[in-house]
Amino acid sequence: MKKKTVKPTYSLAHKKYLTKLRNTRIGISVGRWGVLILFIGLWELCTSIGVLDAFMYSSPSRIISQLKTLFTGGTIWNHMWVTLSETLWAFAISTVLGALLALLLYILPFTRRVLEPYLVILNSLPKIALGPLIIIWMGAGTKAIITMGILICIIVTTISLLNGYLETDVSKITLLKTMGANKWQIMQKLIIPSSLPNFIAVLKINLGMSWVGVIMGEYMVSKAGIGYLINYGSQVFKIDLVMSGIVILCLLSALMYGVVVALEYYVNKKRGYHK
Amino acid sequence: MTEKHILQLNHVSLTYHTLRGETLALKDISFGIQPGEFISIVGPSGCGKTTILSLIAGLLNKTSGDIYLQNDPITKTNKNVGYMFQRDELFDWLTIEENILLGLTIQKKRTPENKKKAQELIVKYGLDGFQKSYPRELSGGMRQRVALIRTLATNPHLLLLDEPFSALDYQTRLNVQNSMHAIIKSEHKTAILVTHDISEAIAMSDRVLILTKRPATLKKEITISLPQNLTPFERRNHPEFQTYFLKIWEELQDEEENS
């Protein structure tokens, strides 16, 4: 006799419960797409019947045709690459430097206490205020844009990572000490792995911040890039171009965010979640 | 007599300093412990029981007196001492196996031979099949057993147990006491248990040291002569258990009333 796969028999109440859960899940999905479709639809409708001036507010259809022109023209690839590479540089440099700085401040408590007020002040300073100085020191080019991105990210990175290290469970440190661990082993075996989830959270924040820094930098000095395109569009009053730039930015940043989420998934998998 | 002791404390005192002043925590504490002996330290809460363990583990430095482990003075942390905490302190990003090998990794003793010994401990004490599991998949009692095996894996001569049962629920606590007692005895380890639970002290140990309130001095030593072959749980039901309980209770009560 063939073995049948035994389906668990649920009570009516449990079936109802499962259905309810599934319906909620479907409802949320429908709602999410609904918001987007409604927003685009209303926008298109309002501009086509004249409630909104399409010249001032653009419209989904105008954005799509603008995007078509941009992508068939081909120069958009260069703009995208310029912005993306600037962002990646700012992101990478600020993350690495911030992590090293946080590590240094963690192992040197005296220095940490000396520098604490400076970190707080630098953190609250609107970094855009340094823009003119950066341009004078770095020149009006890519270097200035990346520096802007780094400045915006690095203090937050340092402070968040440092707090993550400092939150390490004291008894676990004591445990390693009783095993005879030295400072470096405590760092390597405990502090860094235990603050890994915090590190990924910092990456997510940092990513958003590096976009902010780079676009601000591009507004100030650039000759290419999505920020340049948006700025140029507003100067010649081509709102379609401005909106298209924003759409492209949305997609690029979502793409990069997706990479970090994938990294998070991978890390969690290595640690035995998602079994 | 003294040379037989695995651990010897002579007139140990400890003063610690805070901004508000200095506090004499331990005053003139002397005791010895023989290989294979299981002793408990009880005393009013906050009297410095854990401080004694920290001194023996080399985490703190005494103000005066001498502490010898196998005739060597203790100056820093020592590989012959294993420490267990209130909570299991397992690393939740490591598998059970990796948690157990943590001490060996730190001490750079991850030899095939030592790994094999750790594996034997895992099998012997009922954790076989859980090597690749993560701590969150285990019950509280099993986790505390993993913590004990992690401590045993580096093969220390002396175990310091800092209220290792206090975070467990009552039922689990009794079971874990039984299994830990069996493990410690069968591995021929010497152990010092710090606890505020009088029953636990009597059920587990050969000798109970009673401390006074701060500054802690050694108030009394009570040898528990219950049959050796009984489990802690069976000892709890021994007719003499209650006598010991009352004796220790009175000593501690005395401390409370003097305060």
Short mmCIF file of C-alpha atoms in Angstrom, two decimals:
data_model
loop_
_atom_site.label_atom_id
_atom_site.label_comp_id
_atom_site.label_asym_id
_atom_site.label_seq_id
_atom_site.Cartn_x
_atom_site.Cartn_y
_atom_site.Cartn_z
CA MET A 1 0.00 0.00 0.00
CA LYS A 2 1.19 3.45 -0.82
CA LYS A 3 1.94 5.64 2.13
CA LYS A 4 -0.30 8.64 2.24
CA THR A 5 1.04 11.97 3.45
CA VAL A 6 -0.90 12.54 6.59
CA LYS A 7 -2.56 15.89 6.63
CA PRO A 8 -3.12 17.14 10.15
CA THR A 9 -6.79 17.46 10.85
CA TYR A 10 -7.59 20.77 12.41
CA SER A 11 -10.70 21.77 14.30
CA LEU A 12 -13.06 24.24 12.69
CA ALA A 13 -11.94 26.95 15.06
CA HIS A 14 -8.30 26.45 14.08
CA LYS A 15 -9.17 26.53 10.39
CA LYS A 16 -11.00 29.79 10.97
CA TYR A 17 -7.98 31.14 12.80
CA LEU A 18 -5.65 30.20 9.92
CA THR A 19 -7.98 31.75 7.36
CA LYS A 20 -8.09 34.94 9.38
CA LEU A 21 -4.29 35.10 9.50
CA ARG A 22 -4.04 34.55 5.75
CA ASN A 23 -6.69 37.14 5.00
CA THR A 24 -4.83 39.72 7.08
CA ARG A 25 -1.63 38.97 5.19
CA ILE A 26 -3.34 39.35 1.83
CA GLY A 27 -5.06 42.49 3.03
CA ILE A 28 -1.77 44.12 3.94
CA SER A 29 -0.29 43.32 0.52
CA VAL A 30 -3.32 44.68 -1.29
CA GLY A 31 -3.26 47.78 0.91
CA ARG A 32 0.41 48.46 0.17
CA TRP A 33 -0.01 48.28 -3.61
CA GLY A 34 -3.29 50.12 -3.29
CA VAL A 35 -1.64 53.15 -1.69
CA LEU A 36 0.87 53.37 -4.55
CA ILE A 37 -1.73 52.89 -7.28
CA LEU A 38 -4.11 55.36 -5.65
CA PHE A 39 -1.37 57.97 -5.31
CA ILE A 40 -0.23 57.63 -8.93
CA GLY A 41 -3.82 57.46 -10.20
CA LEU A 42 -4.95 60.56 -8.30
CA TRP A 43 -1.90 62.48 -9.41
CA GLU A 44 -2.49 61.55 -13.05
CA LEU A 45 -6.20 62.34 -12.77
CA CYS A 46 -5.68 65.73 -11.10
CA THR A 47 -3.16 66.85 -13.68
CA SER A 48 -5.23 65.65 -16.63
CA ILE A 49 -8.47 67.39 -15.55
CA GLY A 50 -6.54 70.52 -14.61
CA VAL A 51 -6.87 70.54 -10.82
CA LEU A 52 -3.08 70.46 -10.69
CA ASP A 53 -0.89 72.24 -13.21
CA ALA A 54 1.17 69.52 -14.91
CA PHE A 55 3.88 72.08 -15.68
CA MET A 56 4.34 72.80 -11.97
CA TYR A 57 3.65 69.36 -10.54
CA SER A 58 4.53 67.08 -13.45
CA SER A 59 2.53 63.85 -13.75
CA PRO A 60 3.17 60.10 -13.83
CA SER A 61 2.77 59.91 -17.60
CA ARG A 62 5.09 62.87 -18.18
CA ILE A 63 7.66 61.29 -15.82
CA ILE A 64 7.50 58.03 -17.72
CA SER A 65 8.04 59.71 -21.06
CA GLN A 66 10.88 61.80 -19.55
CA LEU A 67 12.49 58.61 -18.20
CA LYS A 68 12.17 57.03 -21.67
CA THR A 69 13.96 59.97 -23.21
CA LEU A 70 16.67 59.87 -20.54
CA PHE A 71 17.35 56.17 -20.94
CA THR A 72 17.29 56.22 -24.76
CA GLY A 73 19.64 59.22 -24.67
CA GLY A 74 22.10 57.13 -22.64
CA THR A 75 23.82 59.88 -20.61
CA ILE A 76 21.61 58.93 -17.65
CA TRP A 77 23.76 55.85 -17.08
CA ASN A 78 26.73 58.10 -16.46
CA HIS A 79 24.75 60.30 -14.05
CA MET A 80 23.57 57.24 -12.17
CA TRP A 81 27.04 55.77 -12.00
CA VAL A 82 28.54 59.06 -10.74
CA THR A 83 26.04 59.35 -7.89
CA LEU A 84 26.11 55.67 -7.05
CA SER A 85 29.90 55.52 -6.89
CA GLU A 86 30.10 58.68 -4.79
CA THR A 87 27.56 57.22 -2.39
CA LEU A 88 29.35 53.89 -2.18
CA TRP A 89 32.65 55.62 -1.46
CA ALA A 90 31.12 57.85 1.21
CA PHE A 91 29.31 54.85 2.71
CA ALA A 92 32.36 52.59 2.72
CA ILE A 93 34.84 55.15 4.01
CA SER A 94 32.56 56.47 6.76
CA THR A 95 31.64 52.94 7.88
CA VAL A 96 35.24 51.73 8.05
CA LEU A 97 36.57 54.90 9.68
CA GLY A 98 33.63 55.09 12.07
CA ALA A 99 34.09 51.45 13.10
CA LEU A 100 37.81 51.96 13.72
CA LEU A 101 37.19 55.16 15.66
CA ALA A 102 34.52 53.45 17.78
CA LEU A 103 36.89 50.56 18.46
CA LEU A 104 39.66 52.92 19.49
CA LEU A 105 37.37 54.89 21.79
CA TYR A 106 36.12 51.64 23.29
CA ILE A 107 39.56 50.38 24.24
CA LEU A 108 40.72 53.79 25.45
CA PRO A 109 38.19 54.87 28.10
CA PHE A 110 40.23 57.91 29.12
CA THR A 111 40.38 59.26 25.57
CA ARG A 112 36.69 58.47 25.23
CA ARG A 113 35.82 60.67 28.16
CA VAL A 114 38.07 63.46 26.93
CA LEU A 115 36.49 63.44 23.47
CA GLU A 116 32.87 62.91 24.56
CA PRO A 117 31.77 66.58 24.48
CA TYR A 118 33.36 67.08 21.07
CA LEU A 119 31.48 64.12 19.65
CA VAL A 120 28.21 65.48 21.01
CA ILE A 121 28.82 68.93 19.53
CA LEU A 122 29.93 67.55 16.16
CA ASN A 123 26.90 65.30 16.12
CA SER A 124 24.49 68.18 16.62
CA LEU A 125 26.25 70.45 14.12
CA PRO A 126 24.41 70.61 10.78
CA LYS A 127 27.23 69.32 8.59
CA ILE A 128 25.91 71.19 5.55
CA ALA A 129 27.20 74.34 7.26
CA LEU A 130 30.70 73.08 6.52
CA GLY A 131 29.91 72.93 2.78
CA PRO A 132 31.69 76.16 1.76
CA LEU A 133 34.79 75.17 3.73
CA ILE A 134 34.85 71.73 2.16
CA ILE A 135 34.69 73.25 -1.31
CA ILE A 136 37.57 75.61 -0.48
CA TRP A 137 39.71 72.82 0.96
CA MET A 138 38.81 69.94 -1.33
CA GLY A 139 38.12 71.81 -4.55
CA ALA A 140 34.78 71.94 -6.36
CA GLY A 141 34.60 68.29 -7.42
CA THR A 142 33.97 64.69 -6.56
CA LYS A 143 36.28 64.84 -3.55
CA ALA A 144 34.16 67.55 -1.94
CA ILE A 145 30.97 65.54 -2.55
CA ILE A 146 32.37 62.37 -1.01
CA THR A 147 33.76 64.36 1.94
CA MET A 148 30.30 65.80 2.52
CA GLY A 149 28.85 62.28 2.58
CA ILE A 150 31.53 61.05 4.98
CA LEU A 151 31.08 63.99 7.35
CA ILE A 152 27.36 63.43 7.57
CA CYS A 153 27.77 59.72 8.36
CA ILE A 154 30.88 59.31 10.41
CA ILE A 155 29.87 60.84 13.74
CA VAL A 156 26.59 58.94 13.91
CA THR A 157 28.39 55.74 12.91
CA THR A 158 31.01 56.21 15.60
CA ILE A 159 28.53 57.03 18.35
CA SER A 160 26.10 54.20 17.48
CA LEU A 161 28.82 51.57 17.17
CA LEU A 162 30.50 52.71 20.36
CA ASN A 163 27.21 52.46 22.23
CA GLY A 164 26.77 48.98 20.82
CA TYR A 165 30.18 47.93 22.13
CA LEU A 166 29.49 49.52 25.51
CA GLU A 167 26.23 47.62 25.86
CA THR A 168 28.07 44.29 25.89
CA ASP A 169 26.98 42.15 28.82
CA VAL A 170 29.50 42.69 31.64
CA SER A 171 29.14 39.16 33.01
CA LYS A 172 30.08 37.73 29.62
CA ILE A 173 33.25 39.82 29.72
CA THR A 174 33.93 38.49 33.22
CA LEU A 175 33.33 34.95 31.96
CA LEU A 176 35.98 35.35 29.27
CA LYS A 177 38.36 36.89 31.82
CA THR A 178 37.96 33.87 34.11
CA MET A 179 38.90 31.73 31.11
CA GLY A 180 42.07 33.79 30.83
CA ALA A 181 41.14 35.84 27.76
CA ASN A 182 43.18 38.92 26.87
CA LYS A 183 41.70 42.21 25.65
CA TRP A 184 41.99 41.30 22.00
CA GLN A 185 40.27 37.94 22.52
CA ILE A 186 37.42 39.62 24.39
CA MET A 187 37.08 42.01 21.45
CA GLN A 188 37.20 39.29 18.84
CA LYS A 189 35.12 36.62 20.57
CA LEU A 190 32.53 38.75 22.31
CA ILE A 191 32.34 42.50 21.67
CA ILE A 192 32.36 42.36 17.88
CA PRO A 193 30.08 39.35 17.35
CA SER A 194 27.60 40.46 20.00
CA SER A 195 27.28 43.91 18.43
CA LEU A 196 26.89 42.58 14.89
CA PRO A 197 23.09 43.14 14.79
CA ASN A 198 23.74 46.71 15.94
CA PHE A 199 26.38 47.05 13.21
CA ILE A 200 23.84 46.08 10.55
CA ALA A 201 21.33 48.57 11.97
CA VAL A 202 24.06 51.21 11.69
CA LEU A 203 24.71 50.19 8.08
CA LYS A 204 21.06 50.79 7.28
CA ILE A 205 21.09 54.27 8.82
CA ASN A 206 24.43 55.05 7.23
CA LEU A 207 23.19 54.15 3.80
CA GLY A 208 20.38 56.70 3.99
CA MET A 209 22.76 59.30 5.40
CA SER A 210 25.34 58.83 2.65
CA TRP A 211 22.64 59.45 0.04
CA VAL A 212 21.73 62.67 1.86
CA GLY A 213 25.37 63.78 1.99
CA VAL A 214 26.09 62.98 -1.64
CA ILE A 215 22.98 64.63 -3.04
CA MET A 216 23.64 67.72 -0.93
CA GLY A 217 27.21 67.72 -2.19
CA GLU A 218 26.00 67.40 -5.77
CA TYR A 219 23.63 70.33 -5.30
CA MET A 220 26.64 72.40 -4.25
CA VAL A 221 29.37 71.57 -6.73
CA SER A 222 28.68 68.82 -9.25
CA LYS A 223 28.91 68.64 -13.02
CA ALA A 224 27.23 65.23 -13.19
CA GLY A 225 25.08 62.92 -11.13
CA ILE A 226 21.41 62.57 -10.16
CA GLY A 227 21.67 65.46 -7.71
CA TYR A 228 23.12 67.60 -10.50
CA LEU A 229 20.28 66.54 -12.79
CA ILE A 230 17.63 67.47 -10.21
CA ASN A 231 19.30 70.79 -9.49
CA TYR A 232 19.66 71.53 -13.22
CA GLY A 233 16.02 70.57 -13.82
CA SER A 234 14.80 73.00 -11.18
CA GLN A 235 16.97 75.82 -12.54
CA VAL A 236 15.57 75.47 -16.07
CA PHE A 237 12.13 74.76 -14.59
CA LYS A 238 11.81 71.27 -16.04
CA ILE A 239 9.81 69.68 -13.25
CA ASP A 240 9.55 66.43 -15.24
CA LEU A 241 13.33 66.12 -15.05
CA VAL A 242 13.36 66.87 -11.31
CA MET A 243 10.70 64.23 -10.65
CA SER A 244 12.45 61.68 -12.86
CA GLY A 245 15.65 62.25 -10.90
CA ILE A 246 13.78 61.63 -7.65
CA VAL A 247 12.26 58.42 -9.02
CA ILE A 248 15.68 57.15 -10.09
CA LEU A 249 17.08 58.02 -6.64
CA CYS A 250 14.25 56.11 -4.99
CA LEU A 251 15.02 53.04 -7.05
CA LEU A 252 18.79 53.24 -6.52
CA SER A 253 18.53 53.68 -2.77
CA ALA A 254 15.97 50.88 -2.51
CA LEU A 255 18.37 48.66 -4.43
CA MET A 256 21.25 49.40 -2.05
CA TYR A 257 18.99 48.94 0.95
CA GLY A 258 18.05 45.57 -0.47
CA VAL A 259 21.72 44.59 -0.50
CA VAL A 260 22.03 45.39 3.22
CA VAL A 261 18.85 43.46 3.99
CA ALA A 262 20.28 40.50 2.09
CA LEU A 263 23.46 40.80 4.14
CA GLU A 264 21.39 40.82 7.31
CA TYR A 265 19.56 37.71 6.16
CA TYR A 266 22.86 35.99 5.43
CA VAL A 267 24.31 36.90 8.85
CA ASN A 268 21.20 35.68 10.65
CA LYS A 269 21.26 32.47 8.66
CA LYS A 270 24.87 31.88 9.67
CA ARG A 271 23.77 32.31 13.25
CA GLY A 272 21.14 29.64 12.91
CA TYR A 273 17.99 31.69 12.41
CA HIS A 274 15.64 30.98 9.47
CA LYS A 275 16.06 27.25 10.04
CA MET B 1 46.86 19.38 56.99
CA THR B 2 47.51 22.58 55.09
CA GLU B 3 49.55 20.97 52.31
CA LYS B 4 46.57 18.75 51.53
CA HIS B 5 44.44 21.79 50.74
CA ILE B 6 43.82 22.62 47.11
CA LEU B 7 42.86 26.14 48.16
CA GLN B 8 43.86 28.04 51.24
CA LEU B 9 42.82 31.53 52.35
CA ASN B 10 44.81 33.08 55.21
CA HIS B 11 43.56 36.24 56.94
CA VAL B 12 42.16 37.69 53.72
CA SER B 13 40.71 41.20 53.88
CA LEU B 14 39.38 43.41 51.14
CA THR B 15 38.63 47.09 51.14
CA TYR B 16 37.11 48.75 48.13
CA HIS B 17 36.98 52.39 47.28
CA THR B 18 34.23 54.53 45.86
CA LEU B 19 33.80 58.27 45.66
CA ARG B 20 31.75 58.19 48.82
CA GLY B 21 34.43 56.48 50.84
CA GLU B 22 36.04 53.16 51.49
CA THR B 23 34.23 50.01 52.56
CA LEU B 24 35.69 47.05 54.37
CA ALA B 25 33.98 44.18 52.57
CA LEU B 26 35.86 41.15 53.89
CA LYS B 27 37.69 40.97 57.18
CA ASP B 28 40.19 38.33 58.18
CA ILE B 29 38.72 35.40 56.28
CA SER B 30 40.57 32.12 56.60
CA PHE B 31 39.55 28.70 55.35
CA GLY B 32 40.90 25.80 53.38
CA ILE B 33 39.33 23.30 51.06
CA GLN B 34 40.46 19.77 50.32
CA PRO B 35 40.55 18.16 46.89
CA GLY B 36 37.18 16.71 45.99
CA GLU B 37 35.39 18.65 48.70
CA PHE B 38 32.18 20.56 47.98
CA ILE B 39 31.66 23.58 50.20
CA SER B 40 28.96 26.23 50.29
CA ILE B 41 29.16 29.80 51.46
CA VAL B 42 25.99 31.34 52.85
CA GLY B 43 25.42 34.71 54.46
CA PRO B 44 23.18 37.76 54.57
CA SER B 45 22.60 39.30 51.13
CA GLY B 46 25.23 41.80 50.12
CA CYS B 47 27.75 40.49 52.63
CA GLY B 48 30.43 39.75 50.06
CA LYS B 49 29.95 36.09 49.15
CA THR B 50 30.55 36.75 45.47
CA THR B 51 33.53 38.93 46.37
CA ILE B 52 35.25 35.88 47.83
CA LEU B 53 34.77 34.01 44.57
CA SER B 54 36.10 36.99 42.60
CA LEU B 55 39.23 36.99 44.77
CA ILE B 56 39.78 33.26 44.25
CA ALA B 57 39.20 33.65 40.51
CA GLY B 58 41.80 36.41 40.43
CA LEU B 59 39.30 38.99 39.16
CA LEU B 60 39.90 41.17 42.22
CA ASN B 61 42.97 41.76 44.32
CA LYS B 62 42.88 41.29 48.08
CA THR B 63 43.92 44.15 50.35
CA SER B 64 45.78 41.91 52.77
CA GLY B 65 46.25 38.22 53.55
CA ASP B 66 47.20 35.32 51.30
CA ILE B 67 45.34 33.07 48.90
CA TYR B 68 47.03 29.92 47.67
CA LEU B 69 45.78 27.64 44.95
CA GLN B 70 47.75 24.40 45.00
CA ASN B 71 50.42 26.24 46.97
CA ASP B 72 50.81 29.03 44.41
CA PRO B 73 49.68 32.52 45.39
CA ILE B 74 46.82 33.83 43.26
CA THR B 75 47.68 37.08 41.50
CA LYS B 76 45.64 36.94 38.31
CA THR B 77 43.03 34.76 36.62
CA ASN B 78 44.01 31.14 36.65
CA LYS B 79 43.28 28.33 34.22
CA ASN B 80 42.85 25.90 37.09
CA VAL B 81 39.77 27.75 38.26
CA GLY B 82 36.43 27.50 36.48
CA TYR B 83 33.68 30.02 37.16
CA MET B 84 29.93 29.57 36.77
CA PHE B 85 27.48 32.43 36.93
CA GLN B 86 23.85 32.97 37.92
CA ARG B 87 22.83 33.02 34.31
CA ASP B 88 24.31 30.54 31.85
CA GLU B 89 26.00 33.32 29.82
CA LEU B 90 25.93 31.22 26.68
CA PHE B 91 26.77 33.12 23.50
CA ASP B 92 23.59 32.97 21.46
CA TRP B 93 25.41 33.31 18.12
CA LEU B 94 27.45 30.16 18.75
CA THR B 95 26.26 26.57 18.57
CA ILE B 96 26.20 24.50 21.76
CA GLU B 97 29.39 22.79 20.65
CA GLU B 98 31.18 26.08 20.01
CA ASN B 99 29.95 27.42 23.36
CA ILE B 100 31.39 24.39 25.11
CA LEU B 101 34.71 24.78 23.29
CA LEU B 102 34.92 28.51 24.11
CA GLY B 103 37.31 28.12 27.03
CA LEU B 104 39.57 25.80 25.06
CA THR B 105 39.58 28.27 22.17
CA ILE B 106 40.53 31.16 24.46
CA GLN B 107 43.29 29.11 26.06
CA LYS B 108 44.48 27.91 22.64
CA LYS B 109 43.97 24.30 23.67
CA ARG B 110 41.59 23.22 20.90
CA THR B 111 43.52 20.03 20.29
CA PRO B 112 41.77 16.98 18.82
CA GLU B 113 42.30 15.28 22.15
CA ASN B 114 40.62 18.04 24.16
CA LYS B 115 37.80 18.28 21.64
CA LYS B 116 37.26 14.57 22.01
CA LYS B 117 37.08 14.94 25.79
CA ALA B 118 34.53 17.73 25.44
CA GLN B 119 32.51 15.55 23.10
CA GLU B 120 32.61 12.78 25.70
CA LEU B 121 31.26 15.18 28.32
CA ILE B 122 28.48 16.22 25.95
CA VAL B 123 27.44 12.61 25.40
CA LYS B 124 27.87 11.59 29.03
CA TYR B 125 25.70 14.38 30.35
CA GLY B 126 22.80 14.02 27.98
CA LEU B 127 23.42 16.74 25.43
CA ASP B 128 24.25 14.48 22.50
CA GLY B 129 22.37 15.53 19.39
CA PHE B 130 22.32 19.18 20.48
CA GLN B 131 25.89 20.00 19.35
CA LYS B 132 24.69 21.97 16.34
CA SER B 133 21.73 23.56 18.12
CA TYR B 134 21.72 27.12 19.36
CA PRO B 135 21.21 28.11 23.01
CA ARG B 136 17.75 29.58 22.30
CA GLU B 137 16.56 26.11 21.29
CA LEU B 138 17.36 24.64 24.72
CA SER B 139 15.47 24.76 28.01
CA GLY B 140 16.83 26.70 30.98
CA GLY B 141 17.99 23.54 32.74
CA MET B 142 19.80 22.23 29.68
CA ARG B 143 21.44 25.60 29.11
CA GLN B 144 22.82 25.58 32.65
CA ARG B 145 24.15 22.08 32.05
CA VAL B 146 25.86 23.35 28.88
CA ALA B 147 27.39 26.13 31.00
CA LEU B 148 28.76 23.54 33.43
CA ILE B 149 30.23 21.42 30.63
CA ARG B 150 31.77 24.59 29.14
CA THR B 151 33.40 25.16 32.54
CA LEU B 152 34.56 21.54 32.79
CA ALA B 153 35.93 21.43 29.23
CA THR B 154 39.08 23.33 30.19
CA ASN B 155 39.59 20.81 33.00
CA PRO B 156 39.90 23.19 35.97
CA HIS B 157 40.65 21.74 39.41
CA LEU B 158 38.43 24.12 41.30
CA LEU B 159 34.90 25.17 40.37
CA LEU B 160 33.42 28.41 41.62
CA LEU B 161 29.63 28.36 41.47
CA ASP B 162 28.01 31.74 41.94
CA GLU B 163 24.33 31.01 42.61
CA PRO B 164 24.09 28.96 39.42
CA PHE B 165 20.56 27.75 40.19
CA SER B 166 18.92 31.01 41.16
CA ALA B 167 17.66 31.87 37.68
CA LEU B 168 15.88 28.53 37.27
CA ASP B 169 12.31 27.72 38.24
CA TYR B 170 11.91 25.51 41.31
CA GLN B 171 11.27 22.18 39.58
CA THR B 172 14.15 22.66 37.16
CA ARG B 173 16.37 23.85 39.99
CA LEU B 174 15.97 20.60 41.92
CA ASN B 175 16.71 18.56 38.79
CA VAL B 176 19.73 20.62 37.79
CA GLN B 177 21.06 20.43 41.35
CA ASN B 178 20.90 16.65 41.14
CA SER B 179 22.61 16.43 37.78
CA MET B 180 25.26 19.06 38.56
CA HIS B 181 26.07 17.38 41.86
CA ALA B 182 26.45 14.06 40.06
CA ILE B 183 28.62 15.56 37.34
CA ILE B 184 30.90 17.38 39.78
CA LYS B 185 31.34 14.30 41.94
CA SER B 186 31.98 11.93 39.03
CA GLU B 187 34.55 14.31 37.55
CA HIS B 188 36.20 14.53 41.00
CA LYS B 189 36.11 18.30 41.06
CA THR B 190 36.45 20.55 44.04
CA ALA B 191 33.70 23.14 44.25
CA ILE B 192 32.70 26.25 46.14
CA LEU B 193 29.04 27.19 45.88
CA VAL B 194 27.80 30.62 46.83
CA THR B 195 24.10 30.69 47.61
CA HIS B 196 21.46 32.39 49.73
CA ASP B 197 19.40 29.23 49.79
CA ILE B 198 20.06 27.26 52.99
CA SER B 199 18.43 24.04 51.72
CA GLU B 200 20.50 24.14 48.57
CA ALA B 201 23.70 24.56 50.60
CA ILE B 202 22.90 21.55 52.79
CA ALA B 203 21.69 19.40 49.91
CA MET B 204 24.78 20.01 47.78
CA SER B 205 27.76 20.31 50.07
CA ASP B 206 30.05 18.61 52.54
CA ARG B 207 30.62 21.75 54.53
CA VAL B 208 28.81 25.07 54.90
CA LEU B 209 30.60 28.32 55.75
CA ILE B 210 28.43 31.00 57.30
CA LEU B 211 29.46 34.62 56.89
CA THR B 212 28.47 37.57 59.03
CA LYS B 213 27.03 40.72 57.53
CA ARG B 214 29.42 43.32 56.18
CA PRO B 215 32.29 43.52 56.90
CA ALA B 216 32.05 39.77 56.35
CA THR B 217 33.94 37.51 58.69
CA LEU B 218 33.70 33.76 58.95
CA LYS B 219 31.02 33.20 61.58
CA LYS B 220 30.78 29.46 61.65
CA GLU B 221 31.66 26.30 59.77
CA ILE B 222 29.20 23.43 59.77
CA THR B 223 30.20 20.02 58.46
CA ILE B 224 27.29 18.22 56.85
CA SER B 225 27.60 14.54 57.56
CA LEU B 226 24.77 13.18 55.49
CA PRO B 227 25.43 9.92 53.60
CA GLN B 228 27.72 10.50 50.60
CA ASN B 229 25.80 8.30 48.20
CA LEU B 230 22.56 10.27 48.35
CA THR B 231 21.54 12.73 45.65
CA PRO B 232 20.85 16.31 46.74
CA PHE B 233 17.15 15.60 46.42
CA GLU B 234 17.36 12.53 48.63
CA ARG B 235 19.43 14.47 51.14
CA ARG B 236 16.58 16.95 51.41
CA ASN B 237 14.39 14.10 52.70
CA HIS B 238 16.96 12.79 55.17
CA PRO B 239 15.78 13.07 58.80
CA GLU B 240 18.86 15.08 59.81
CA PHE B 241 18.36 17.63 57.05
CA GLN B 242 15.97 19.69 59.15
CA THR B 243 18.43 19.79 62.07
CA TYR B 244 21.10 21.29 59.85
CA PHE B 245 18.60 23.67 58.39
CA LEU B 246 17.61 25.00 61.81
CA LYS B 247 21.23 25.31 62.89
CA ILE B 248 22.15 27.44 59.89
CA TRP B 249 18.86 29.33 60.01
CA GLU B 250 19.55 30.35 63.60
CA GLU B 251 23.03 31.54 62.80
CA LEU B 252 21.74 33.68 59.96
CA GLN B 253 18.78 34.91 61.97
CA ASP B 254 21.22 35.99 64.63
CA GLU B 255 22.92 38.17 62.00
CA GLU B 256 19.63 39.70 60.94
CA GLU B 257 18.71 40.61 64.49
CA ASN B 258 22.08 42.16 65.20
CA SER B 259 21.62 44.59 62.36
#
